[in-house]
Coordinates of N, CA and C in Angstrom, one line a residue:
L1 N -35.5 -17.6 58.1 CA -34.8 -17.2 56.9 C -33.4 -17.0 57.2
S2 N -32.6 -17.7 56.5 CA -31.1 -17.7 56.7 C -30.5 -16.5 56.0
L3 N -29.3 -16.2 56.4 CA -28.5 -15.1 55.8 C -28.2 -15.4 54.3
H4 N -28.0 -16.6 54.0 CA -27.7 -17.0 52.6 C -28.9 -16.8 51.7
D5 N -30.1 -17.0 52.2 CA -31.3 -16.8 51.4 C -31.7 -15.4 51.3
A6 N -31.3 -14.6 52.3 CA -31.8 -13.2 52.4 C -30.9 -12.3 51.5
L7 N -29.6 -12.6 51.4 CA -28.7 -11.7 50.7 C -28.3 -12.3 49.3
P8 N -28.3 -11.5 48.3 CA -28.0 -12.0 46.9 C -26.5 -12.2 46.7
I9 N -25.9 -13.1 47.5 CA -24.5 -13.3 47.4 C -24.2 -14.6 46.6
S10 N -23.4 -14.5 45.6 CA -23.1 -15.7 44.8 C -21.7 -16.1 45.2
Y11 N -21.6 -17.4 45.5 CA -20.3 -18.0 45.9 C -19.7 -18.7 44.7
F12 N -18.4 -18.7 44.7 CA -17.8 -19.5 43.6 C -16.6 -20.2 44.2
N13 N -16.2 -21.2 43.5 CA -15.0 -22.0 43.8 C -14.0 -21.7 42.8
V14 N -12.8 -21.4 43.3 CA -11.7 -21.1 42.4 C -11.4 -22.2 41.4
N15 N -11.7 -23.5 41.8 CA -11.5 -24.6 40.9 C -12.4 -24.6 39.7
D16 N -13.5 -23.8 39.8 CA -14.5 -23.7 38.7 C -14.0 -22.8 37.5
L17 N -12.9 -22.0 37.8 CA -12.4 -21.2 36.8 C -11.7 -22.1 35.7
S18 N -12.0 -21.7 34.4 CA -11.5 -22.6 33.4 C -10.0 -22.6 33.3
I19 N -9.3 -21.5 33.7 CA -7.9 -21.4 33.5 C -7.2 -22.3 34.5
Y20 N -7.9 -22.7 35.6 CA -7.3 -23.6 36.6 C -7.7 -25.0 36.4
S21 N -8.6 -25.3 35.4 CA -8.9 -26.7 35.2 C -7.7 -27.4 34.6
G22 N -7.7 -28.7 34.7 CA -6.5 -29.5 34.3 C -6.0 -29.2 32.9
D23 N -6.8 -29.4 31.9 CA -6.4 -29.2 30.5 C -6.0 -27.8 30.2
S24 N -6.8 -26.8 30.7 CA -6.5 -25.4 30.4 C -5.2 -25.0 31.1
Y25 N -5.1 -25.4 32.3 CA -3.8 -25.0 33.0 C -2.6 -25.6 32.3
F26 N -2.7 -26.9 31.9 CA -1.6 -27.5 31.2 C -1.3 -26.8 29.9
M27 N -2.3 -26.4 29.2 CA -2.1 -25.7 27.9 C -1.5 -24.3 28.2
F28 N -2.0 -23.6 29.2 CA -1.4 -22.3 29.6 C 0.1 -22.5 29.9
L29 N 0.4 -23.5 30.7 CA 1.8 -23.7 31.1 C 2.7 -24.0 29.9
R30 N 2.2 -24.8 29.0 CA 3.0 -25.2 27.8 C 3.2 -23.9 27.0
S31 N 2.2 -23.1 26.8 CA 2.3 -21.9 26.0 C 3.4 -20.9 26.7
T32 N 3.3 -20.8 28.0 CA 4.2 -19.9 28.7 C 5.7 -20.4 28.5
I33 N 5.9 -21.6 28.8 CA 7.2 -22.2 28.6 C 7.7 -22.1 27.2
S34 N 6.9 -22.3 26.2 CA 7.3 -22.2 24.8 C 7.7 -20.7 24.5
V35 N 6.9 -19.8 25.0 CA 7.2 -18.4 24.7 C 8.5 -18.0 25.3
L36 N 8.7 -18.3 26.6 CA 9.9 -18.0 27.3 C 11.2 -18.6 26.6
T37 N 11.0 -19.9 26.2 CA 12.2 -20.6 25.6 C 12.5 -19.9 24.2
A38 N 11.4 -19.6 23.4 CA 11.6 -19.0 22.1 C 12.2 -17.6 22.3
S39 N 11.8 -16.9 23.3 CA 12.3 -15.5 23.6 C 13.8 -15.6 23.9
I40 N 14.2 -16.5 24.8 CA 15.6 -16.6 25.2 C 16.5 -17.0 23.9
I41 N 16.0 -17.9 23.1 CA 16.8 -18.3 21.9 C 16.9 -17.1 21.0
Y42 N 15.8 -16.4 20.8 CA 15.8 -15.2 19.9 C 16.8 -14.1 20.4
F43 N 16.8 -13.8 21.6 CA 17.6 -12.7 22.1 C 19.1 -13.2 22.1
I44 N 19.4 -14.4 22.3 CA 20.8 -14.9 22.2 C 21.2 -14.8 20.7
W45 N 20.3 -15.2 19.8 CA 20.6 -15.1 18.4 C 20.8 -13.6 18.0
L46 N 20.0 -12.7 18.5 CA 20.0 -11.3 18.1 C 21.2 -10.6 18.6
F47 N 21.5 -10.8 19.8 CA 22.6 -9.9 20.5 C 24.0 -10.6 20.4
F48 N 24.1 -11.8 20.2 CA 25.4 -12.5 20.2 C 25.8 -13.0 18.9
I49 N 24.9 -13.2 17.9 CA 25.3 -13.8 16.7 C 25.1 -12.8 15.5
V50 N 23.9 -12.3 15.4 CA 23.6 -11.4 14.2 C 24.5 -10.2 14.2
K51 N 24.8 -9.6 15.3 CA 25.6 -8.4 15.4 C 27.0 -8.6 14.8
R52 N 27.5 -9.8 14.8 CA 28.8 -10.1 14.3 C 28.9 -10.4 12.8
L53 N 27.8 -10.4 12.1 CA 27.7 -10.8 10.7 C 27.9 -9.6 9.8
N54 N 28.5 -9.8 8.6 CA 28.6 -8.7 7.7 C 27.2 -8.6 6.9
R55 N 27.2 -7.6 6.0 CA 25.9 -7.3 5.4 C 25.3 -8.4 4.6
E56 N 26.2 -9.1 3.8 CA 25.7 -10.2 3.0 C 25.1 -11.3 3.9
H57 N 25.9 -11.7 4.9 CA 25.4 -12.8 5.8 C 24.3 -12.3 6.6
Y58 N 24.1 -11.0 6.9 CA 23.0 -10.5 7.7 C 21.7 -10.8 7.0
V59 N 21.6 -10.6 5.7 CA 20.4 -10.8 5.0 C 20.0 -12.3 5.1
I60 N 21.0 -13.2 4.9 CA 20.7 -14.6 5.0 C 20.2 -15.0 6.4
A61 N 20.9 -14.4 7.4 CA 20.6 -14.7 8.8 C 19.2 -14.1 9.2
S62 N 18.9 -13.0 8.7 CA 17.6 -12.4 9.0 C 16.5 -13.2 8.4
T63 N 16.7 -13.7 7.2 CA 15.7 -14.6 6.5 C 15.5 -15.9 7.4
I64 N 16.5 -16.5 7.8 CA 16.4 -17.7 8.7 C 15.7 -17.3 10.0
E65 N 16.0 -16.1 10.5 CA 15.4 -15.7 11.8 C 13.9 -15.6 11.7
H66 N 13.5 -14.9 10.6 CA 12.0 -14.7 10.5 C 11.3 -16.0 10.2
F67 N 11.9 -16.9 9.5 CA 11.2 -18.2 9.2 C 11.2 -19.1 10.5
F68 N 12.3 -18.9 11.3 CA 12.3 -19.6 12.6 C 11.2 -19.1 13.5
L69 N 11.0 -17.7 13.6 CA 10.0 -17.2 14.4 C 8.6 -17.6 13.8
L70 N 8.5 -17.7 12.5 CA 7.2 -18.2 11.9 C 6.9 -19.6 12.4
F71 N 7.9 -20.5 12.5 CA 7.7 -21.8 13.0 C 7.4 -21.8 14.5
V72 N 8.1 -21.0 15.3 CA 7.8 -20.9 16.7 C 6.4 -20.4 17.0
F73 N 5.9 -19.4 16.3 CA 4.6 -18.8 16.5 C 3.5 -19.8 16.0
S74 N 3.8 -20.6 15.0 CA 2.9 -21.6 14.5 C 2.7 -22.7 15.6
F75 N 3.9 -23.0 16.2 CA 3.8 -24.0 17.3 C 3.0 -23.5 18.5
I76 N 3.2 -22.2 18.8 CA 2.5 -21.6 19.9 C 1.0 -21.6 19.7
I77 N 0.6 -21.3 18.4 CA -0.8 -21.3 18.1 C -1.4 -22.7 18.2
L78 N -0.6 -23.7 17.7 CA -1.1 -25.1 17.8 C -1.4 -25.6 19.2
I79 N -0.4 -25.3 20.1 CA -0.6 -25.8 21.5 C -1.5 -24.9 22.3
S80 N -1.9 -23.7 21.8 CA -2.8 -22.9 22.6 C -4.2 -22.8 22.1
G81 N -4.6 -23.9 21.4 CA -6.0 -24.0 20.9 C -6.1 -24.1 19.5
A82 N -5.0 -24.1 18.7 CA -5.1 -24.3 17.2 C -6.1 -23.3 16.6
Y83 N -7.1 -23.7 16.0 CA -8.0 -22.8 15.3 C -8.8 -21.9 16.2
E84 N -8.8 -22.3 17.5 CA -9.4 -21.4 18.5 C -8.5 -20.5 19.2
S85 N -7.2 -20.5 18.9 CA -6.2 -19.8 19.5 C -6.4 -18.3 19.4
N86 N -6.1 -17.5 20.4 CA -6.1 -16.1 20.4 C -4.8 -15.4 20.0
Y87 N -3.8 -16.3 19.6 CA -2.5 -15.8 19.3 C -2.2 -15.7 17.8
K88 N -3.2 -15.8 17.0 CA -3.0 -15.8 15.6 C -2.4 -14.4 15.1
I89 N -2.7 -13.4 15.8 CA -2.2 -12.1 15.5 C -0.7 -12.0 15.7
L90 N -0.1 -12.9 16.3 CA 1.4 -12.9 16.5 C 2.1 -12.9 15.1
F91 N 1.5 -13.5 14.1 CA 2.1 -13.4 12.8 C 2.3 -12.0 12.3
L92 N 1.5 -11.1 12.8 CA 1.6 -9.7 12.3 C 3.0 -9.1 12.7
F93 N 3.5 -9.6 13.8 CA 4.9 -9.1 14.3 C 5.9 -9.5 13.2
I94 N 5.9 -10.8 12.7 CA 6.9 -11.2 11.8 C 6.7 -10.5 10.4
V95 N 5.4 -10.3 10.1 CA 5.1 -9.6 8.8 C 5.7 -8.2 8.8
I96 N 5.6 -7.5 9.9 CA 6.1 -6.1 10.0 C 7.6 -6.1 10.0
T97 N 8.2 -6.9 10.9 CA 9.7 -6.9 11.0 C 10.4 -7.4 9.7
S98 N 9.8 -8.4 9.1 CA 10.5 -8.9 7.9 C 10.3 -8.0 6.7
T99 N 9.2 -7.3 6.6 CA 9.0 -6.3 5.6 C 9.9 -5.1 5.7
I100 N 10.1 -4.6 7.0 CA 11.0 -3.5 7.2 C 12.5 -3.9 7.0
Q101 N 12.9 -5.0 7.4 CA 14.3 -5.4 7.3 C 14.7 -5.9 5.9
L102 N 13.8 -6.7 5.3 CA 14.2 -7.4 4.0 C 13.3 -7.0 2.8
G103 N 12.3 -6.1 3.0 CA 11.6 -5.6 1.9 C 10.2 -6.3 1.6
M104 N 9.5 -5.8 0.6 CA 8.2 -6.2 0.4 C 8.1 -7.7 0.0
K105 N 9.1 -8.2 -0.8 CA 9.1 -9.5 -1.3 C 9.1 -10.5 -0.2
C106 N 10.0 -10.3 0.8 CA 10.0 -11.2 2.0 C 8.8 -11.1 2.8
G107 N 8.3 -9.9 3.0 CA 7.1 -9.7 3.8 C 5.9 -10.4 3.2
L108 N 5.7 -10.3 1.9 CA 4.6 -10.9 1.3 C 4.8 -12.5 1.3
T109 N 6.0 -12.9 1.3 CA 6.2 -14.4 1.4 C 5.8 -14.9 2.8
I110 N 6.1 -14.1 3.8 CA 5.7 -14.4 5.2 C 4.2 -14.4 5.3
V111 N 3.5 -13.4 4.6 CA 2.1 -13.4 4.6 C 1.5 -14.6 3.9
A112 N 2.1 -15.0 2.8 CA 1.6 -16.2 2.1 C 1.7 -17.5 3.0
V113 N 2.9 -17.6 3.6 CA 3.1 -18.8 4.4 C 2.2 -18.9 5.6
S114 N 2.1 -17.7 6.3 CA 1.2 -17.7 7.5 C -0.3 -17.8 7.2
S115 N -0.7 -17.3 6.0 CA -2.1 -17.4 5.6 C -2.4 -18.9 5.2
C116 N -1.5 -19.5 4.5 CA -1.7 -20.9 4.2 C -1.8 -21.8 5.5
F117 N -1.0 -21.4 6.5 CA -1.0 -22.2 7.7 C -2.4 -22.0 8.4
L118 N -2.8 -20.8 8.6 CA -4.1 -20.5 9.3 C -5.3 -21.1 8.5
L119 N -5.4 -20.8 7.3 CA -6.5 -21.3 6.5 C -6.5 -22.9 6.3
G120 N -5.3 -23.4 6.2 CA -5.2 -24.9 6.1 C -5.5 -25.5 7.4
M121 N -5.2 -24.9 8.5 CA -5.6 -25.4 9.8 C -7.1 -25.4 10.0
D122 N -7.7 -24.4 9.5 CA -9.2 -24.3 9.5 C -9.8 -25.4 8.7
L123 N -9.3 -25.7 7.5 CA -9.9 -26.7 6.7 C -9.7 -28.1 7.2
I124 N -8.6 -28.3 7.9 CA -8.3 -29.7 8.4 C -8.9 -29.9 9.8
M125 N -8.8 -28.9 10.7 CA -9.1 -29.2 12.1 C -10.5 -28.7 12.5
V126 N -11.1 -27.7 11.9 CA -12.3 -27.2 12.4 C -13.5 -28.1 12.0
P127 N -14.4 -28.4 13.0 CA -15.6 -29.2 12.6 C -16.4 -28.6 11.5
D128 N -17.1 -29.5 10.8 CA -17.8 -29.0 9.6 C -18.8 -27.9 9.9
H129 N -19.5 -28.0 11.0 CA -20.6 -27.0 11.3 C -20.0 -25.7 11.7
L130 N -18.7 -25.6 12.0 CA -18.1 -24.3 12.4 C -17.1 -23.8 11.4
I131 N -16.8 -24.5 10.3 CA -15.7 -24.1 9.4 C -15.9 -22.8 8.8
S132 N -17.2 -22.4 8.4 CA -17.4 -21.2 7.8 C -17.1 -20.0 8.7
E133 N -17.4 -20.2 10.0 CA -17.2 -19.1 11.0 C -15.7 -18.8 11.1
Y134 N -14.9 -19.9 11.4 CA -13.5 -19.7 11.7 C -12.8 -19.3 10.4
F135 N -13.2 -19.9 9.3 CA -12.5 -19.7 8.0 C -12.7 -18.2 7.6
S136 N -13.9 -17.7 7.7 CA -14.1 -16.3 7.3 C -13.4 -15.3 8.3
N137 N -13.3 -15.6 9.5 CA -12.5 -14.8 10.5 C -11.1 -14.8 10.1
D138 N -10.5 -16.0 9.8 CA -9.1 -16.0 9.5 C -8.8 -15.4 8.1
I139 N -9.7 -15.4 7.2 CA -9.5 -14.6 5.9 C -9.3 -13.1 6.2
I140 N -10.1 -12.6 7.2 CA -10.0 -11.2 7.6 C -8.6 -11.0 8.2
V141 N -8.1 -11.9 9.0 CA -6.8 -11.8 9.6 C -5.7 -11.8 8.6
C142 N -5.8 -12.7 7.6 CA -4.9 -12.8 6.5 C -4.9 -11.5 5.7
A143 N -6.1 -10.9 5.5 CA -6.2 -9.7 4.7 C -5.4 -8.5 5.5
I144 N -5.5 -8.6 6.8 CA -4.8 -7.6 7.6 C -3.3 -7.7 7.4
F145 N -2.8 -9.0 7.4 CA -1.4 -9.2 7.1 C -1.0 -8.6 5.8
F146 N -1.8 -8.9 4.8 CA -1.4 -8.4 3.4 C -1.4 -6.9 3.3
F147 N -2.5 -6.3 3.8 CA -2.6 -4.8 3.7 C -1.7 -4.1 4.7
T148 N -1.0 -4.9 5.6 CA 0.1 -4.3 6.4 C 1.4 -4.4 5.6
A149 N 1.7 -5.6 5.0 CA 3.0 -5.8 4.3 C 3.1 -5.0 3.0
W150 N 2.0 -4.9 2.3 CA 2.1 -4.2 0.9 C 2.5 -2.7 1.0
P151 N 1.7 -1.9 1.8 CA 2.1 -0.5 1.8 C 3.4 -0.3 2.6
L152 N 3.6 -1.1 3.6 CA 4.9 -0.9 4.4 C 6.1 -1.3 3.5
G153 N 5.9 -2.3 2.7 CA 7.0 -2.7 1.8 C 7.2 -1.6 0.7
Y154 N 6.1 -1.0 0.2 CA 6.2 0.0 -0.8 C 7.0 1.2 -0.3
Y155 N 6.6 1.7 0.9 CA 7.3 2.9 1.4 C 8.7 2.5 1.8
N156 N 9.0 1.3 2.3 CA 10.3 0.9 2.6 C 11.2 0.9 1.3
K157 N 10.6 0.5 0.2 CA 11.3 0.5 -1.1 C 11.7 1.9 -1.5
L158 N 10.7 2.8 -1.4 CA 10.9 4.2 -1.7 C 12.1 4.8 -0.8
E159 N 12.1 4.4 0.5 CA 13.1 4.9 1.4 C 14.5 4.5 1.0
K160 N 14.6 3.2 0.6 CA 15.9 2.6 0.2 C 16.4 3.3 -1.1
E161 N 15.4 3.5 -2.0 CA 15.8 4.2 -3.3 C 16.3 5.6 -3.0
H162 N 15.6 6.3 -2.1 CA 16.0 7.7 -1.8 C 17.4 7.7 -1.1
I163 N 17.6 6.7 -0.2 CA 19.0 6.6 0.4 C 20.1 6.3 -0.6
E164 N 19.8 5.4 -1.5 CA 20.8 5.0 -2.5 C 21.1 6.2 -3.4
A165 N 20.0 7.0 -3.7 CA 20.2 8.2 -4.6 C 21.1 9.2 -3.8
L166 N 20.9 9.4 -2.6 CA 21.7 10.3 -1.8 C 23.1 9.8 -1.7
E167 N 23.3 8.5 -1.5 CA 24.6 7.9 -1.4 C 25.4 8.1 -2.8
D168 N 24.7 8.0 -3.9 CA 25.3 8.2 -5.2 C 25.8 9.7 -5.3
L169 N 25.0 10.6 -4.8 CA 25.3 12.0 -4.9 C 26.6 12.3 -4.1
V170 N 26.7 11.6 -3.0 CA 27.9 11.8 -2.1 C 29.1 11.1 -2.6
N171 N 28.9 9.9 -3.1 CA 30.1 9.0 -3.4 C 30.5 8.9 -4.8
I172 N 29.6 9.3 -5.8 CA 29.9 9.1 -7.2 C 30.5 10.4 -7.8
D173 N 31.5 10.3 -8.6 CA 32.1 11.4 -9.3 C 31.2 11.8 -10.5
D174 N 30.8 13.0 -10.6 CA 29.8 13.4 -11.6 C 30.3 13.2 -13.0
L175 N 31.6 13.5 -13.2 CA 32.1 13.5 -14.6 C 32.3 12.1 -15.1
T176 N 32.9 11.2 -14.3 CA 33.3 9.9 -14.8 C 32.3 8.8 -14.5
G177 N 31.4 9.0 -13.5 CA 30.5 8.0 -13.1 C 31.0 6.9 -12.2
V178 N 32.3 7.0 -11.8 CA 32.9 6.1 -10.9 C 32.9 6.7 -9.5
Y179 N 33.4 6.0 -8.5 CA 33.4 6.5 -7.1 C 34.5 7.6 -7.0
N180 N 34.3 8.5 -6.0 CA 35.2 9.6 -5.8 C 36.3 9.2 -4.9
H181 N 37.2 10.2 -4.6 CA 38.3 10.0 -3.8 C 37.9 9.7 -2.3
R182 N 36.9 10.3 -1.8 CA 36.5 10.1 -0.4 C 36.0 8.7 -0.2
F183 N 35.2 8.2 -1.1 CA 34.7 6.8 -1.0 C 35.8 5.8 -1.2
F184 N 36.8 6.1 -2.0 CA 37.9 5.2 -2.2 C 38.7 5.1 -0.9
Q185 N 39.0 6.2 -0.2 CA 39.7 6.1 1.1 C 38.9 5.2 2.1
Q186 N 37.6 5.4 2.2 CA 36.8 4.7 3.1 C 36.8 3.2 2.7
S187 N 36.7 2.9 1.4 CA 36.7 1.5 1.0 C 38.0 0.8 1.2
V188 N 39.1 1.5 1.1 CA 40.4 0.9 1.3 C 40.5 0.4 2.8
N189 N 40.1 1.3 3.7 CA 40.1 0.9 5.1 C 39.2 -0.3 5.4
E190 N 38.0 -0.3 4.8 CA 37.1 -1.4 5.0 C 37.6 -2.7 4.4
S191 N 38.2 -2.6 3.2 CA 38.8 -3.8 2.5 C 39.9 -4.4 3.3
I192 N 40.8 -3.6 3.9 CA 41.9 -4.1 4.7 C 41.4 -4.8 5.9
I193 N 40.4 -4.2 6.6 CA 39.9 -4.8 7.8 C 39.2 -6.1 7.5
R194 N 38.4 -6.2 6.4 CA 37.8 -7.4 6.0 C 38.8 -8.5 5.6
A195 N 39.8 -8.1 4.9 CA 40.9 -9.0 4.4 C 41.6 -9.6 5.6
E196 N 41.9 -8.8 6.6 CA 42.5 -9.3 7.8 C 41.7 -10.4 8.5
K197 N 40.3 -10.1 8.6 CA 39.5 -11.1 9.2 C 39.3 -12.4 8.4
E198 N 39.3 -12.3 7.1 CA 39.1 -13.4 6.3 C 40.4 -14.0 5.8
N199 N 41.5 -13.4 6.2 CA 42.8 -13.9 5.8 C 43.0 -13.9 4.3
Q200 N 42.6 -12.8 3.6 CA 42.7 -12.7 2.2 C 43.6 -11.5 1.8
A201 N 44.0 -11.4 0.6 CA 44.8 -10.3 0.1 C 44.0 -9.2 -0.5
V202 N 44.5 -8.0 -0.5 CA 43.8 -6.8 -1.1 C 44.8 -6.2 -2.1
S203 N 44.3 -6.0 -3.4 CA 45.2 -5.5 -4.4 C 44.7 -4.1 -4.8
L204 N 45.7 -3.2 -5.0 CA 45.4 -1.8 -5.4 C 46.0 -1.5 -6.8
L205 N 45.3 -1.0 -7.7 CA 45.8 -0.6 -9.0 C 45.6 0.8 -9.3
F206 N 46.7 1.6 -9.6 CA 46.6 3.0 -9.9 C 46.9 3.2 -11.4
I207 N 46.0 4.0 -12.1 CA 46.2 4.3 -13.5 C 46.3 5.8 -13.7
D208 N 47.3 6.2 -14.4 CA 47.5 7.6 -14.7 C 47.6 7.8 -16.2
I209 N 47.0 8.9 -16.7 CA 47.0 9.2 -18.1 C 48.2 10.1 -18.4
D210 N 49.1 9.6 -19.2 CA 50.3 10.3 -19.6 C 50.0 11.5 -20.5
Y211 N 50.6 12.6 -20.3 CA 50.5 13.8 -21.1 C 49.0 14.3 -21.2
F212 N 48.3 14.1 -20.1 CA 46.9 14.6 -20.1 C 46.8 16.1 -20.2
K213 N 47.7 16.8 -19.5 CA 47.7 18.2 -19.5 C 47.9 18.8 -20.9
D214 N 48.8 18.1 -21.6 CA 49.1 18.6 -23.0 C 47.8 18.3 -23.9
Y215 N 47.1 17.2 -23.6 CA 45.9 16.9 -24.4 C 44.8 18.0 -24.1
N216 N 44.7 18.4 -22.9 CA 43.8 19.5 -22.5 C 44.1 20.8 -23.2
D217 N 45.4 21.1 -23.2 CA 45.8 22.4 -23.8 C 45.6 22.4 -25.3
L218 N 45.8 21.2 -25.9 CA 45.7 21.1 -27.3 C 44.2 21.0 -27.8
Y219 N 43.4 20.2 -27.2 CA 42.0 20.0 -27.6 C 40.9 20.7 -26.8
G220 N 41.3 21.2 -25.6 CA 40.4 21.8 -24.8 C 39.9 20.9 -23.6
H221 N 39.3 21.5 -22.6 CA 38.9 20.8 -21.4 C 37.7 19.9 -21.7
I222 N 36.9 20.3 -22.6 CA 35.7 19.5 -22.9 C 36.1 18.2 -23.5
Q223 N 37.0 18.2 -24.4 CA 37.5 16.9 -24.9 C 38.3 16.1 -23.9
G224 N 38.9 16.8 -23.0 CA 39.6 16.1 -21.9 C 38.6 15.4 -21.0
D225 N 37.5 16.1 -20.7 CA 36.5 15.5 -19.9 C 35.9 14.2 -20.6
K226 N 35.7 14.3 -21.9 CA 35.2 13.2 -22.6 C 36.2 12.0 -22.6
L227 N 37.5 12.3 -22.6 CA 38.5 11.3 -22.5 C 38.4 10.6 -21.2
L228 N 38.3 11.4 -20.1 CA 38.2 10.8 -18.8 C 36.9 9.9 -18.6
A229 N 35.8 10.3 -19.2 CA 34.6 9.5 -19.1 C 34.7 8.3 -19.9
T230 N 35.4 8.3 -21.1 CA 35.5 7.1 -21.9 C 36.5 6.1 -21.2
L231 N 37.6 6.6 -20.6 CA 38.5 5.7 -20.0 C 37.8 5.1 -18.7
S232 N 37.0 5.8 -18.0 CA 36.4 5.2 -16.8 C 35.4 4.1 -17.2
S233 N 34.7 4.3 -18.3 CA 33.7 3.3 -18.8 C 34.5 2.0 -19.2
I234 N 35.7 2.2 -19.9 CA 36.5 1.1 -20.3 C 37.0 0.3 -19.1
I235 N 37.4 1.0 -18.1 CA 38.0 0.4 -16.9 C 36.8 -0.4 -16.2
K236 N 35.6 0.2 -16.1 CA 34.5 -0.5 -15.4 C 34.2 -1.8 -16.1
R237 N 34.3 -1.8 -17.5 CA 34.0 -3.0 -18.2 C 35.0 -4.1 -18.0
C238 N 36.2 -3.7 -17.6 CA 37.3 -4.7 -17.6 C 37.5 -5.3 -16.2
V239 N 36.8 -4.8 -15.2 CA 36.9 -5.3 -13.8 C 35.7 -6.1 -13.4
R240 N 35.8 -6.8 -12.3 CA 34.6 -7.5 -11.8 C 33.6 -6.6 -11.1
S241 N 32.4 -7.1 -10.9 CA 31.4 -6.3 -10.3 C 31.7 -6.0 -8.9
K242 N 32.4 -6.8 -8.2 CA 32.7 -6.5 -6.8 C 33.9 -5.6 -6.6
D243 N 34.7 -5.3 -7.7 CA 35.8 -4.4 -7.6 C 35.4 -3.0 -7.5
I244 N 36.2 -2.1 -6.9 CA 35.8 -0.7 -6.8 C 36.7 0.1 -7.6
V245 N 36.1 0.9 -8.5 CA 36.8 1.8 -9.4 C 36.5 3.2 -8.9
A246 N 37.6 4.0 -8.8 CA 37.4 5.4 -8.3 C 38.3 6.3 -9.0
R247 N 37.9 7.6 -9.1 CA 38.7 8.6 -9.6 C 39.5 9.2 -8.5
Y248 N 40.8 8.9 -8.5 CA 41.7 9.3 -7.4 C 41.9 10.8 -7.3
G249 N 42.0 11.4 -8.5 CA 42.2 12.8 -8.6 C 42.7 13.2 -9.9
G250 N 42.1 14.2 -10.6 CA 42.6 14.7 -11.9 C 42.4 13.6 -12.9
D251 N 43.6 13.2 -13.4 CA 43.6 12.1 -14.5 C 44.0 10.8 -13.9
E252 N 43.9 10.6 -12.6 CA 44.3 9.3 -12.0 C 43.1 8.5 -11.5
F253 N 43.2 7.2 -11.8 CA 42.1 6.3 -11.3 C 42.7 5.3 -10.4
A254 N 41.9 4.8 -9.5 CA 42.4 3.8 -8.5 C 41.4 2.7 -8.5
I255 N 41.8 1.4 -8.4 CA 41.0 0.2 -8.4 C 41.3 -0.6 -7.2
I256 N 40.3 -1.0 -6.5 CA 40.5 -2.0 -5.4 C 40.1 -3.4 -5.9
L257 N 41.0 -4.3 -5.9 CA 40.7 -5.7 -6.4 C 40.7 -6.7 -5.3

């Protein structure tokens, strides 16, 4: 009786492992290179380009960024087994980040695109006798995407509305409904800096009500307050939406054009 027959020892060859077989190893190598390349491109974009953009351009850049990641993750899924890939959950990362940064509408758009990709891939590539299994599993994955984006986007919307309400309390003059003096000073500095970068001009217009003190003394402060509110509404109707109208102090108004 030999030692091999007496002891229950199982021998294996490392070449028998599927990860080291030719096709699997090549697939693993392609996936790794793709992930590293996409990561490098993403971090270059994030730290060297996006940080230099203003708020308006940031929204556009973030939209492009998320759809680029959507394309990259779709490519990774395709080269790592397509409908058999274990990386389908990567789409959840884009769903979460897009919903937090850009809101529910963008998040649900990402959900719709990623769901169409996964389910369409099942309908096209999965063999007929396996389509029900993969299709039903991917429906569950798509449902996870949706039920992540919808409540996250809803609470993100509530947070933005709450922040905007707080900003209005801080920056809006209660009597006239236009911006207050503090916000005007801040906006002037920002407008000058932006104008210098874009090589544009900044115009300031100051409006003062003549004999306003006499009007208050004659008709009372209540009527004086109504006059200020009426004048501020007239001024807001006469300027562009991007112009800033502020109550500079007392009966004085300032406009940044």
